[in-house]
PDB file of C-alpha atoms in Angstrom:
ATOM      1  CA  GLU A 233     102.063  85.185 113.126  1.00 83.00           C
ATOM      2  CA  ALA A 234     100.173  88.041 111.468  1.00 81.00           C
ATOM      3  CA  GLN A 235      98.020  86.645 108.730  1.00 93.00           C
ATOM      4  CA  VAL A 236      94.855  86.702 106.677  1.00 97.00           C
ATOM      5  CA  THR A 237      93.251  83.299 106.259  1.00 97.00           C
ATOM      6  CA  GLN A 238      90.838  82.446 103.482  1.00 97.00           C
ATOM      7  CA  ASN A 239      88.889  79.244 103.049  1.00 97.00           C
ATOM      8  CA  PRO A 240      88.489  77.305 100.926  1.00 97.00           C
ATOM      9  CA  ARG A 241      91.563  77.659  98.725  1.00 97.00           C
ATOM     10  CA  TYR A 242      89.924  75.878  95.811  1.00 97.00           C
ATOM     11  CA  LEU A 243      86.250  75.392  95.060  1.00 97.00           C
ATOM     12  CA  ILE A 244      84.344  73.987  92.121  1.00 97.00           C
ATOM     13  CA  THR A 245      80.601  74.476  92.323  1.00 96.00           C
ATOM     14  CA  VAL A 246      77.507  74.468  90.160  1.00 97.00           C
ATOM     15  CA  THR A 247      75.474  77.418  89.003  1.00 97.00           C
ATOM     16  CA  GLY A 248      72.962  78.594  91.588  1.00 97.00           C
ATOM     17  CA  LYS A 249      74.349  76.785  94.609  1.00 97.00           C
ATOM     18  CA  LYS A 250      74.949  79.289  97.382  1.00 97.00           C
ATOM     19  CA  LEU A 251      78.456  79.437  98.761  1.00 97.00           C
ATOM     20  CA  THR A 252      80.476  81.386 101.309  1.00 98.00           C
ATOM     21  CA  VAL A 253      84.179  82.124 101.253  1.00 98.00           C
ATOM     22  CA  THR A 254      85.485  82.927 104.703  1.00 98.00           C
ATOM     23  CA  CYS A 255      88.169  85.454 105.568  1.00 98.00           C
ATOM     24  CA  SER A 256      89.720  86.008 108.967  1.00 98.00           C
ATOM     25  CA  GLN A 257      92.551  88.274 110.109  1.00 97.00           C
ATOM     26  CA  ASN A 258      94.414  88.323 113.417  1.00 96.00           C
ATOM     27  CA  MET A 259      95.911  91.818 113.242  1.00 93.00           C
ATOM     28  CA  ASN A 260      92.959  93.797 114.658  1.00 93.00           C
ATOM     29  CA  HIS A 261      92.659  95.680 111.361  1.00 91.00           C
ATOM     30  CA  GLU A 262      89.649  97.911 110.836  1.00 90.00           C
ATOM     31  CA  TYR A 263      89.680  97.816 107.053  1.00 90.00           C
ATOM     32  CA  MET A 264      88.923  94.647 105.096  1.00 93.00           C
ATOM     33  CA  SER A 265      88.100  94.128 101.460  1.00 94.00           C
ATOM     34  CA  TRP A 266      87.491  91.538  98.793  1.00 96.00           C
ATOM     35  CA  TYR A 267      89.033  91.552  95.324  1.00 96.00           C
ATOM     36  CA  ARG A 268      88.685  89.364  92.307  1.00 96.00           C
ATOM     37  CA  GLN A 269      91.485  88.893  89.826  1.00 95.00           C
ATOM     38  CA  ASP A 270      90.865  88.042  86.198  1.00 93.00           C
ATOM     39  CA  PRO A 271      93.337  87.814  83.300  1.00 88.00           C
ATOM     40  CA  GLY A 272      93.798  91.174  81.613  1.00 82.00           C
ATOM     41  CA  LEU A 273      91.695  92.990  84.199  1.00 85.00           C
ATOM     42  CA  GLY A 274      93.901  92.937  87.267  1.00 85.00           C
ATOM     43  CA  LEU A 275      92.523  93.082  90.804  1.00 91.00           C
ATOM     44  CA  ARG A 276      89.128  94.690  91.169  1.00 92.00           C
ATOM     45  CA  GLN A 277      87.472  95.490  94.470  1.00 92.00           C
ATOM     46  CA  ILE A 278      84.146  93.771  95.165  1.00 96.00           C
ATOM     47  CA  TYR A 279      83.230  95.067  98.636  1.00 95.00           C
ATOM     48  CA  TYR A 280      85.005  96.686 101.514  1.00 92.00           C
ATOM     49  CA  SER A 281      84.411  97.323 105.184  1.00 93.00           C
ATOM     50  CA  MET A 282      85.755 100.210 107.233  1.00 89.00           C
ATOM     51  CA  ASN A 283      84.788  98.585 110.529  1.00 90.00           C
ATOM     52  CA  VAL A 284      82.248  96.298 112.210  1.00 94.00           C
ATOM     53  CA  GLU A 285      78.785  96.656 110.660  1.00 94.00           C
ATOM     54  CA  VAL A 286      80.118  99.125 108.069  1.00 92.00           C
ATOM     55  CA  THR A 287      80.320  97.770 104.535  1.00 95.00           C
ATOM     56  CA  ASP A 288      80.173  99.352 101.101  1.00 92.00           C
ATOM     57  CA  LYS A 289      80.290  98.400  97.452  1.00 93.00           C
ATOM     58  CA  GLY A 290      83.478  98.373  95.493  1.00 91.00           C
ATOM     59  CA  ASP A 291      83.777  98.395  91.730  1.00 90.00           C
ATOM     60  CA  VAL A 292      82.178  95.035  90.929  1.00 96.00           C
ATOM     61  CA  PRO A 293      79.650  94.180  93.676  1.00 97.00           C
ATOM     62  CA  GLU A 294      76.925  92.579  91.543  1.00 97.00           C
ATOM     63  CA  GLY A 295      76.188  89.013  92.584  1.00 97.00           C
ATOM     64  CA  TYR A 296      78.026  89.246  95.907  1.00 98.00           C
ATOM     65  CA  LYS A 297      77.149  89.970  99.517  1.00 98.00           C
ATOM     66  CA  VAL A 298      79.313  90.530 102.561  1.00 98.00           C
ATOM     67  CA  SER A 299      78.858  90.959 106.272  1.00 97.00           C
ATOM     68  CA  ARG A 300      81.057  92.274 109.077  1.00 97.00           C
ATOM     69  CA  LYS A 301      79.629  91.147 112.386  1.00 97.00           C
ATOM     70  CA  GLU A 302      83.036  90.809 114.043  1.00 97.00           C
ATOM     71  CA  LYS A 303      86.197  92.772 113.431  1.00 96.00           C
ATOM     72  CA  ARG A 304      88.273  89.751 112.473  1.00 97.00           C
ATOM     73  CA  ASN A 305      85.872  88.120 109.963  1.00 98.00           C
ATOM     74  CA  PHE A 306      84.650  89.291 106.578  1.00 98.00           C
ATOM     75  CA  PRO A 307      82.902  86.505 104.642  1.00 98.00           C
ATOM     76  CA  LEU A 308      82.036  86.788 100.960  1.00 98.00           C
ATOM     77  CA  ILE A 309      78.695  85.282  99.985  1.00 98.00           C
ATOM     78  CA  LEU A 310      77.586  84.264  96.522  1.00 98.00           C
ATOM     79  CA  GLU A 311      73.840  83.670  96.808  1.00 96.00           C
ATOM     80  CA  SER A 312      73.455  82.250  93.297  1.00 97.00           C
ATOM     81  CA  PRO A 313      76.845  81.787  91.640  1.00 98.00           C
ATOM     82  CA  SER A 314      77.124  82.044  87.875  1.00 97.00           C
ATOM     83  CA  PRO A 315      79.948  81.044  85.521  1.00 97.00           C
ATOM     84  CA  ASN A 316      81.050  84.683  85.122  1.00 97.00           C
ATOM     85  CA  GLN A 317      82.013  84.604  88.795  1.00 98.00           C
ATOM     86  CA  THR A 318      84.715  82.070  88.049  1.00 98.00           C
ATOM     87  CA  SER A 319      87.793  83.892  89.246  1.00 97.00           C
ATOM     88  CA  LEU A 320      90.632  84.127  91.752  1.00 97.00           C
ATOM     89  CA  TYR A 321      89.453  85.882  94.909  1.00 98.00           C
ATOM     90  CA  PHE A 322      91.580  87.656  97.501  1.00 97.00           C
ATOM     91  CA  CYS A 323      90.660  89.007 100.882  1.00 97.00           C
ATOM     92  CA  ALA A 324      92.805  91.825 102.270  1.00 94.00           C
ATOM     93  CA  SER A 325      93.058  93.728 105.520  1.00 93.00           C
ATOM     94  CA  SER A 326      94.854  96.827 106.705  1.00 88.00           C
ATOM     95  CA  LEU A 327      94.689  99.501 109.335  1.00 82.00           C
ATOM     96  CA  ARG A 328      91.975 102.061 108.676  1.00 71.00           C
ATOM     97  CA  GLY A 329      91.910 102.637 104.926  1.00 53.00           C
ATOM     98  CA  ALA A 330      92.639 106.318 104.625  1.00 51.00           C
ATOM     99  CA  ARG A 331      95.969 106.200 106.421  1.00 55.00           C
ATOM    100  CA  ARG A 332      98.930 106.858 104.214  1.00 56.00           C
ATOM    101  CA  ASN A 333     101.398 104.112 103.443  1.00 57.00           C
ATOM    102  CA  THR A 334      99.384 101.498 105.293  1.00 75.00           C
ATOM    103  CA  GLU A 335     100.352  98.051 104.100  1.00 83.00           C
ATOM    104  CA  ALA A 336      97.558  95.723 103.026  1.00 89.00           C
ATOM    105  CA  PHE A 337      97.897  92.043 103.869  1.00 92.00           C
ATOM    106  CA  PHE A 338      96.314  89.513 101.579  1.00 95.00           C
ATOM    107  CA  GLY A 339      94.950  86.054 102.101  1.00 97.00           C
ATOM    108  CA  GLN A 340      96.330  83.229  99.978  1.00 96.00           C
ATOM    109  CA  GLY A 341      93.446  83.406  97.536  1.00 97.00           C
ATOM    110  CA  THR A 342      90.449  81.276  96.637  1.00 98.00           C
ATOM    111  CA  ARG A 343      90.245  79.853  93.148  1.00 97.00           C
ATOM    112  CA  LEU A 344      86.555  79.499  92.360  1.00 98.00           C
ATOM    113  CA  THR A 345      85.138  77.694  89.346  1.00 98.00           C
ATOM    114  CA  VAL A 346      81.401  77.825  88.659  1.00 98.00           C
ATOM    115  CA  VAL A 347      80.161  75.294  86.105  1.00 97.00           C
TER     116      VAL A 347
ATOM    117  CA  ARG B 131      90.587 105.441  81.012  1.00 73.00           C
ATOM    118  CA  LYS B 132      91.799 103.090  83.748  1.00 82.00           C
ATOM    119  CA  GLU B 133      92.621 104.699  87.080  1.00 88.00           C
ATOM    120  CA  VAL B 134      96.033 103.009  87.199  1.00 93.00           C
ATOM    121  CA  GLU B 135      97.744 101.921  83.997  1.00 93.00           C
ATOM    122  CA  GLN B 136     100.769  99.727  83.486  1.00 93.00           C
ATOM    123  CA  ASP B 137     102.403  98.055  80.529  1.00 89.00           C
ATOM    124  CA  PRO B 138     101.543  94.374  81.042  1.00 87.00           C
ATOM    125  CA  GLY B 139     104.773  93.186  79.438  1.00 87.00           C
ATOM    126  CA  PRO B 140     106.129  90.575  79.581  1.00 92.00           C
ATOM    127  CA  PHE B 141     109.599  91.957  80.094  1.00 95.00           C
ATOM    128  CA  ASN B 142     112.173  89.272  79.386  1.00 96.00           C
ATOM    129  CA  VAL B 143     115.625  90.238  80.657  1.00 97.00           C
ATOM    130  CA  PRO B 144     118.897  88.414  81.335  1.00 97.00           C
ATOM    131  CA  GLU B 145     120.280  88.049  84.833  1.00 98.00           C
ATOM    132  CA  GLY B 146     122.168  91.127  85.906  1.00 97.00           C
ATOM    133  CA  ALA B 147     120.172  93.490  83.749  1.00 97.00           C
ATOM    134  CA  THR B 148     118.577  96.694  84.936  1.00 97.00           C
ATOM    135  CA  VAL B 149     114.883  96.966  84.219  1.00 97.00           C
ATOM    136  CA  ALA B 150     112.414  99.793  84.778  1.00 96.00           C
ATOM    137  CA  PHE B 151     108.642  99.779  84.995  1.00 94.00           C
ATOM    138  CA  ASN B 152     106.381 102.796  84.752  1.00 94.00           C
ATOM    139  CA  CYS B 153     102.833 103.312  85.863  1.00 95.00           C
ATOM    140  CA  THR B 154     100.438 106.244  85.469  1.00 96.00           C
ATOM    141  CA  TYR B 155      97.481 107.183  87.650  1.00 95.00           C
ATOM    142  CA  SER B 156      94.513 109.368  86.795  1.00 93.00           C
ATOM    143  CA  ASN B 157      93.463 110.961  90.104  1.00 89.00           C
ATOM    144  CA  SER B 158      95.761 113.850  90.931  1.00 88.00           C
ATOM    145  CA  ALA B 159      94.450 113.859  94.527  1.00 86.00           C
ATOM    146  CA  SER B 160      95.896 110.396  95.241  1.00 86.00           C
ATOM    147  CA  GLN B 161      98.227 110.409  98.213  1.00 81.00           C
ATOM    148  CA  SER B 162      99.692 106.957  98.688  1.00 88.00           C
ATOM    149  CA  PHE B 163     101.544 104.804  96.219  1.00 92.00           C
ATOM    150  CA  PHE B 164     102.980 101.327  96.367  1.00 94.00           C
ATOM    151  CA  TRP B 165     104.599  98.555  94.417  1.00 96.00           C
ATOM    152  CA  TYR B 166     103.359  95.050  95.188  1.00 96.00           C
ATOM    153  CA  ARG B 167     104.834  91.826  93.933  1.00 97.00           C
ATOM    154  CA  GLN B 168     102.738  88.824  92.943  1.00 96.00           C
ATOM    155  CA  ASP B 169     104.197  85.399  92.227  1.00 96.00           C
ATOM    156  CA  CYS B 170     102.315  83.100  89.877  1.00 89.00           C
ATOM    157  CA  ARG B 171      98.711  83.660  91.042  1.00 78.00           C
ATOM    158  CA  LYS B 172      99.684  83.797  94.712  1.00 94.00           C
ATOM    159  CA  GLU B 173      98.698  86.656  96.958  1.00 96.00           C
ATOM    160  CA  PRO B 174     100.195  90.099  96.334  1.00 96.00           C
ATOM    161  CA  LYS B 175     102.800  91.211  98.840  1.00 95.00           C
ATOM    162  CA  LEU B 176     104.094  94.691  99.494  1.00 94.00           C
ATOM    163  CA  LEU B 177     107.422  95.320  97.813  1.00 96.00           C
ATOM    164  CA  MET B 178     107.792  98.944  98.782  1.00 94.00           C
ATOM    165  CA  SER B 179     105.917 102.136  99.387  1.00 91.00           C
ATOM    166  CA  VAL B 180     106.709 105.063  97.103  1.00 92.00           C
ATOM    167  CA  TYR B 181     107.560 108.389  98.678  1.00 87.00           C
ATOM    168  CA  SER B 182     107.583 111.813  97.052  1.00 86.00           C
ATOM    169  CA  SER B 183     111.339 112.136  97.419  1.00 87.00           C
ATOM    170  CA  GLY B 184     111.966 108.702  95.930  1.00 88.00           C
ATOM    171  CA  ASN B 185     113.214 105.768  97.939  1.00 93.00           C
ATOM    172  CA  GLU B 186     115.537 102.846  97.622  1.00 94.00           C
ATOM    173  CA  ASP B 187     115.555  99.385  99.120  1.00 94.00           C
ATOM    174  CA  GLY B 188     118.594  97.399  98.098  1.00 96.00           C
ATOM    175  CA  ARG B 189     118.421  96.809  94.359  1.00 97.00           C
ATOM    176  CA  PHE B 190     114.996  98.431  94.084  1.00 97.00           C
ATOM    177  CA  THR B 191     114.363 102.137  93.580  1.00 97.00           C
ATOM    178  CA  ALA B 192     110.948 103.749  93.428  1.00 96.00           C
ATOM    179  CA  GLN B 193     110.204 107.232  92.135  1.00 96.00           C
ATOM    180  CA  LEU B 194     107.087 109.374  92.121  1.00 95.00           C
ATOM    181  CA  ASN B 195     106.427 112.223  89.704  1.00 94.00           C
ATOM    182  CA  ARG B 196     103.296 114.017  90.889  1.00 92.00           C
ATOM    183  CA  ALA B 197     103.304 116.583  88.094  1.00 93.00           C
ATOM    184  CA  SER B 198     103.140 113.868  85.447  1.00 93.00           C
ATOM    185  CA  GLN B 199     101.231 111.431  87.659  1.00 94.00           C
ATOM    186  CA  TYR B 200     103.516 108.530  87.171  1.00 93.00           C
ATOM    187  CA  ILE B 201     105.368 106.100  89.387  1.00 96.00           C
ATOM    188  CA  SER B 202     108.411 104.077  88.463  1.00 96.00           C
ATOM    189  CA  LEU B 203     110.233 101.036  89.769  1.00 97.00           C
ATOM    190  CA  LEU B 204     113.846 100.329  88.887  1.00 97.00           C
ATOM    191  CA  ILE B 205     115.405  96.940  89.534  1.00 97.00           C
ATOM    192  CA  ARG B 206     119.170  96.738  89.279  1.00 98.00           C
ATOM    193  CA  ASP B 207     121.226  93.548  88.888  1.00 98.00           C
ATOM    194  CA  SER B 208     118.172  91.391  88.205  1.00 98.00           C
ATOM    195  CA  LYS B 209     118.046  87.962  89.813  1.00 97.00           C
ATOM    196  CA  LEU B 210     116.145  84.884  88.671  1.00 97.00           C
ATOM    197  CA  SER B 211     114.094  85.233  91.842  1.00 97.00           C
ATOM    198  CA  ASP B 212     112.854  88.651  90.688  1.00 98.00           C
ATOM    199  CA  SER B 213     110.640  86.924  88.115  1.00 97.00           C
ATOM    200  CA  ALA B 214     107.103  87.868  89.101  1.00 97.00           C
ATOM    201  CA  THR B 215     104.311  90.270  88.288  1.00 96.00           C
ATOM    202  CA  TYR B 216     104.770  93.778  89.681  1.00 97.00           C
ATOM    203  CA  LEU B 217     101.611  95.636  90.599  1.00 96.00           C
ATOM    204  CA  CYS B 218     101.434  99.400  90.749  1.00 95.00           C
ATOM    205  CA  VAL B 219      98.974 100.369  93.464  1.00 93.00           C
ATOM    206  CA  VAL B 220      97.428 103.703  94.365  1.00 91.00           C
ATOM    207  CA  ARG B 221      95.369 104.303  97.471  1.00 86.00           C
ATOM    208  CA  GLY B 222      92.051 105.951  96.628  1.00 75.00           C
ATOM    209  CA  VAL B 223      91.134 109.318  98.047  1.00 72.00           C
ATOM    210  CA  ARG B 224      89.018 109.668 101.184  1.00 63.00           C
ATOM    211  CA  ASN B 225      85.630 109.469  99.468  1.00 59.00           C
ATOM    212  CA  GLN B 226      86.710 106.189  97.917  1.00 60.00           C
ATOM    213  CA  GLY B 227      87.093 104.655 101.355  1.00 61.00           C
ATOM    214  CA  GLY B 228      90.849 104.563 101.043  1.00 66.00           C
ATOM    215  CA  LYS B 229      90.664 101.534  98.786  1.00 77.00           C
ATOM    216  CA  LEU B 230      93.651 100.210  96.926  1.00 84.00           C
ATOM    217  CA  ILE B 231      93.440 100.637  93.160  1.00 88.00           C
ATOM    218  CA  PHE B 232      95.576  98.174  91.260  1.00 91.00           C
ATOM    219  CA  GLY B 233      97.185  98.399  87.894  1.00 92.00           C
ATOM    220  CA  GLN B 234      96.968  95.376  85.655  1.00 91.00           C
ATOM    221  CA  GLY B 235     100.498  94.351  86.601  1.00 93.00           C
ATOM    222  CA  THR B 236     103.731  94.066  84.659  1.00 94.00           C
ATOM    223  CA  GLU B 237     105.156  90.615  84.164  1.00 94.00           C
ATOM    224  CA  LEU B 238     108.911  90.240  84.538  1.00 97.00           C
ATOM    225  CA  SER B 239     110.827  87.161  83.519  1.00 97.00           C
ATOM    226  CA  VAL B 240     114.550  87.034  84.332  1.00 97.00           C
ATOM    227  CA  LYS B 241     116.469  84.432  82.315  1.00 96.00           C
ATOM    228  CA  PRO B 242     119.852  82.841  83.070  1.00 95.00           C
TER     229      PRO B 242
END
């Protein structure tokens, strides 16, 4: 089954404690990205990757890191989480980003609370 | 100005009603347009792509007006199961890495 898998689904952590949210896709997609969703602001892109070892900032990259060592995995790293990073996070993948009408598949989301 | 703008609603309609959502986008060079559906904080899922000539999928019709830079979604004969948030999505141009740019979403609630 084609899917994007995020872990964990729910996480409560304390300020400053490093954490990683994993994302894995089994569709051999080149393009992967991370979004956060906040009430009234919609989905905003944090980072994206066009292929292995190619990553770039999205609209709200501050406080986040990513890596793309393998095509299937795109982890999101919060080195020192702060309460303003409390949000719902989605990982997404698709065929190479610039193609027209290419469907993006989303993971089930990670609800992160930083206290 | 937001790159993709939608009326957040909520739209409260009775079963069987026809409801229309509009969305505007700011970058005239945008090439790809979509409607995604999101149920209660779950992951967004593609509802339909939007083509220049307009397209229909069952009770759903999508239209694109490039001159006015707006996209519409029409839902006929609303069902209770149509209750969700509908996200207007535009794919960024090449120098934006082809990213998806989301509108805030329009909340639809269909009542018995």
